[in-house]
């Protein structure tokens, strides 16, 4: 999970975003990190890096105002669709 926490830290670059994430309940943090792992693991093939970059942008947008309880459904990659 540390790998995905580090990945998330690179996505949440605005002031206080990462710290706000760390303020959530531990179970919500773990659920979010597991979701990130699942999404990134599904990005394979020739277009994987582009898909991961797009997912990172989706995560950035989500955490600029999204509800952590909706992270799993609202912040998804396009990897599983390709």
XYZ file of N, CA and C in Angstrom:
246
model
N 0.818 -1.203 0.000
C 0.000 0.000 0.000
C 0.853 1.254 0.000
N 2.081 1.160 0.498
C 2.946 2.336 0.512
C 3.207 2.832 -0.903
N 3.378 1.909 -1.839
C 3.603 2.293 -3.234
C 2.447 3.134 -3.751
N 1.233 2.743 -3.405
C 0.062 3.457 -3.895
C -0.151 4.759 -3.132
N 0.287 4.791 -1.886
C 0.253 6.039 -1.131
C 1.233 7.037 -1.741
N 2.410 6.558 -2.117
C 3.390 7.424 -2.786
C 2.849 7.913 -4.127
N 2.176 7.031 -4.860
C 1.579 7.413 -6.145
C 0.537 8.504 -5.924
N -0.288 8.313 -4.900
C -1.334 9.289 -4.603
C -0.728 10.633 -4.225
N 0.379 10.593 -3.500
C 1.048 11.839 -3.106
C 1.484 12.627 -4.341
N 1.899 11.931 -5.397
C 2.291 12.636 -6.624
C 1.073 13.177 -7.364
N -0.094 12.598 -7.108
C -1.321 13.075 -7.754
C -1.919 14.265 -7.012
N -1.816 14.247 -5.697
C -2.436 15.304 -4.885
C -1.399 16.370 -4.567
N -1.226 17.284 -5.496
C -0.150 18.268 -5.379
C -0.613 19.624 -4.866
N -1.910 19.892 -4.862
C -2.390 21.182 -4.364
C -2.213 21.255 -2.854
N -2.090 22.471 -2.358
C -1.873 22.679 -0.926
C -2.918 21.957 -0.087
N -2.458 21.108 0.796
C -3.322 20.468 1.769
C -4.109 19.262 1.280
N -4.079 18.951 -0.013
C -4.883 17.827 -0.518
C -4.444 16.491 0.074
N -3.144 16.228 0.064
C -2.654 14.947 0.576
C -2.885 14.859 2.082
N -2.642 15.958 2.787
C -2.864 15.976 4.235
C -4.339 15.741 4.553
N -5.225 16.326 3.739
C -6.663 16.113 3.934
C -6.987 14.630 3.759
N -6.393 14.005 2.736
C -6.617 12.580 2.500
C -6.189 11.769 3.718
N -5.037 12.099 4.283
C -4.532 11.357 5.442
C -5.395 11.558 6.676
N -6.241 12.575 6.664
C -7.135 12.836 7.785
C -8.384 11.970 7.780
N -8.615 11.252 6.693
C -9.784 10.375 6.628
C -9.587 9.169 7.538
N -10.686 8.503 7.838
C -10.662 7.279 8.627
C -9.759 6.241 7.949
N -9.026 5.496 8.746
C -8.064 4.523 8.214
C -8.709 3.538 7.239
N -9.923 3.108 7.536
C -10.578 2.144 6.646
C -10.871 2.768 5.281
N -11.205 4.054 5.249
C -11.467 4.739 3.980
C -10.170 4.924 3.191
N -9.084 5.196 3.901
C -7.778 5.329 3.243
C -7.391 3.997 2.607
N -7.537 2.906 3.368
C -7.183 1.583 2.841
C -8.050 1.219 1.643
N -9.333 1.519 1.728
C -10.236 1.224 0.612
C -9.825 2.013 -0.635
N -9.476 3.277 -0.447
C -9.043 4.106 -1.578
C -7.747 3.573 -2.177
N -6.795 3.194 -1.332
C -5.518 2.668 -1.833
C -5.710 1.338 -2.565
N -6.598 0.500 -2.063
C -6.888 -0.766 -2.743
C -7.532 -0.509 -4.104
N -8.397 0.505 -4.164
C -9.031 0.867 -5.435
C -7.975 1.368 -6.423
N -7.067 2.200 -5.950
C -5.988 2.705 -6.812
C -5.168 1.534 -7.347
N -4.811 0.600 -6.467
C -4.033 -0.572 -6.893
C -4.784 -1.351 -7.965
N -6.045 -1.602 -7.733
C -6.856 -2.360 -8.680
C -6.921 -1.664 -10.039
N -7.145 -0.363 -10.015
C -7.235 0.387 -11.273
C -5.892 0.387 -12.005
N -4.817 0.647 -11.292
C -3.499 0.684 -11.937
C -3.090 -0.692 -12.454
N -3.425 -1.741 -11.705
C -3.095 -3.101 -12.143
C -3.823 -3.469 -13.431
N -4.977 -2.849 -13.661
C -5.742 -3.169 -14.870
C -5.220 -2.424 -16.096
N -4.305 -1.491 -15.899
C -3.713 -0.745 -17.018
C -2.531 -1.532 -17.574
N -2.764 -2.208 -18.673
C -1.719 -3.018 -19.300
C -1.730 -2.766 -20.802
N -0.726 -3.266 -21.460
C -0.691 -3.157 -22.914
C 0.022 -1.913 -23.400
N -0.129 -1.664 -24.686
C 0.604 -0.584 -25.345
C 0.255 0.799 -24.816
N -0.965 0.969 -24.357
C -1.436 2.288 -23.954
C -1.457 2.463 -22.435
N -0.817 1.575 -21.704
C -0.905 1.557 -20.242
C -0.459 2.869 -19.604
N 0.653 3.428 -20.038
C 1.153 4.655 -19.404
C 0.192 5.820 -19.612
N -0.372 5.930 -20.807
C -1.366 6.984 -21.055
C -2.584 6.794 -20.165
N -3.017 5.551 -20.016
C -4.178 5.262 -19.178
C -3.897 5.601 -17.714
N -2.704 5.297 -17.248
C -2.331 5.615 -15.864
C -2.284 7.122 -15.654
N -1.775 7.854 -16.636
C -1.728 9.315 -16.544
C -3.140 9.885 -16.496
N -4.015 9.356 -17.337
C -5.407 9.810 -17.343
C -6.071 9.506 -16.006
N -5.800 8.327 -15.447
C -6.368 7.973 -14.144
C -5.854 8.922 -13.065
N -4.581 9.274 -13.121
C -4.025 10.209 -12.142
C -4.756 11.550 -12.224
N -5.040 12.009 -13.431
C -5.778 13.261 -13.608
C -7.198 13.138 -13.061
N -7.802 11.973 -13.248
C -9.141 11.725 -12.704
C -9.111 11.803 -11.178
N -8.097 11.195 -10.579
C -7.953 11.213 -9.116
C -7.732 12.646 -8.624
N -6.894 13.393 -9.326
C -6.663 14.795 -8.956
C -7.976 15.561 -8.965
N -8.740 15.402 -10.016
C -10.026 16.090 -10.121
C -10.981 15.667 -9.032
N -11.001 14.381 -8.734
C -11.902 13.873 -7.706
C -11.601 14.502 -6.357
N -10.334 14.521 -5.977
C -9.979 15.003 -4.646
C -9.998 16.521 -4.529
N -10.261 17.213 -5.621
C -10.412 18.659 -5.501
C -11.803 18.998 -4.967
N -12.641 18.001 -4.766
C -13.949 18.291 -4.192
C -14.855 17.090 -4.043
N -14.347 15.898 -4.332
C -15.178 14.700 -4.259
C -15.351 14.168 -2.849
N -16.355 13.338 -2.678
C -16.677 12.697 -1.406
C -15.943 11.354 -1.348
N -15.102 11.172 -0.345
C -14.289 9.958 -0.221
C -15.147 8.694 -0.307
N -16.396 8.769 0.141
C -17.272 7.602 0.094
C -17.634 7.211 -1.337
N -17.452 8.126 -2.280
C -17.785 7.851 -3.680
C -16.538 7.635 -4.534
N -15.366 7.571 -3.902
C -14.113 7.460 -4.647
C -14.097 6.235 -5.554
N -14.521 5.101 -5.025
C -14.439 3.849 -5.780
C -15.317 3.879 -7.034
N -16.442 4.564 -6.975
C -17.342 4.599 -8.130
C -17.088 5.799 -9.032
N -16.627 6.902 -8.463
C -16.468 8.130 -9.253
C -15.073 8.313 -9.836
N -14.065 7.683 -9.262
C -12.691 7.823 -9.763
C -12.253 6.483 -10.347
N -12.529 6.302 -11.624
C -12.174 5.044 -12.274
C -11.312 5.316 -13.497
N -10.524 4.337 -13.848
C -9.675 4.443 -15.035
C -10.433 3.909 -16.243
N -9.865 4.130 -17.398
C -10.443 3.575 -18.625
C -9.799 2.237 -18.969
N -8.935 1.750 -18.104
C -8.150 0.551 -18.409
C -9.004 -0.701 -18.591
N -10.026 -0.846 -17.796
C -10.845 -2.059 -17.868
C -11.733 -2.066 -19.103
N -11.871 -0.901 -19.732
C -12.741 -0.791 -20.903
C -11.997 -1.012 -22.207
N -10.670 -1.137 -22.128
C -9.915 -1.231 -23.383
C -9.440 -2.641 -23.648
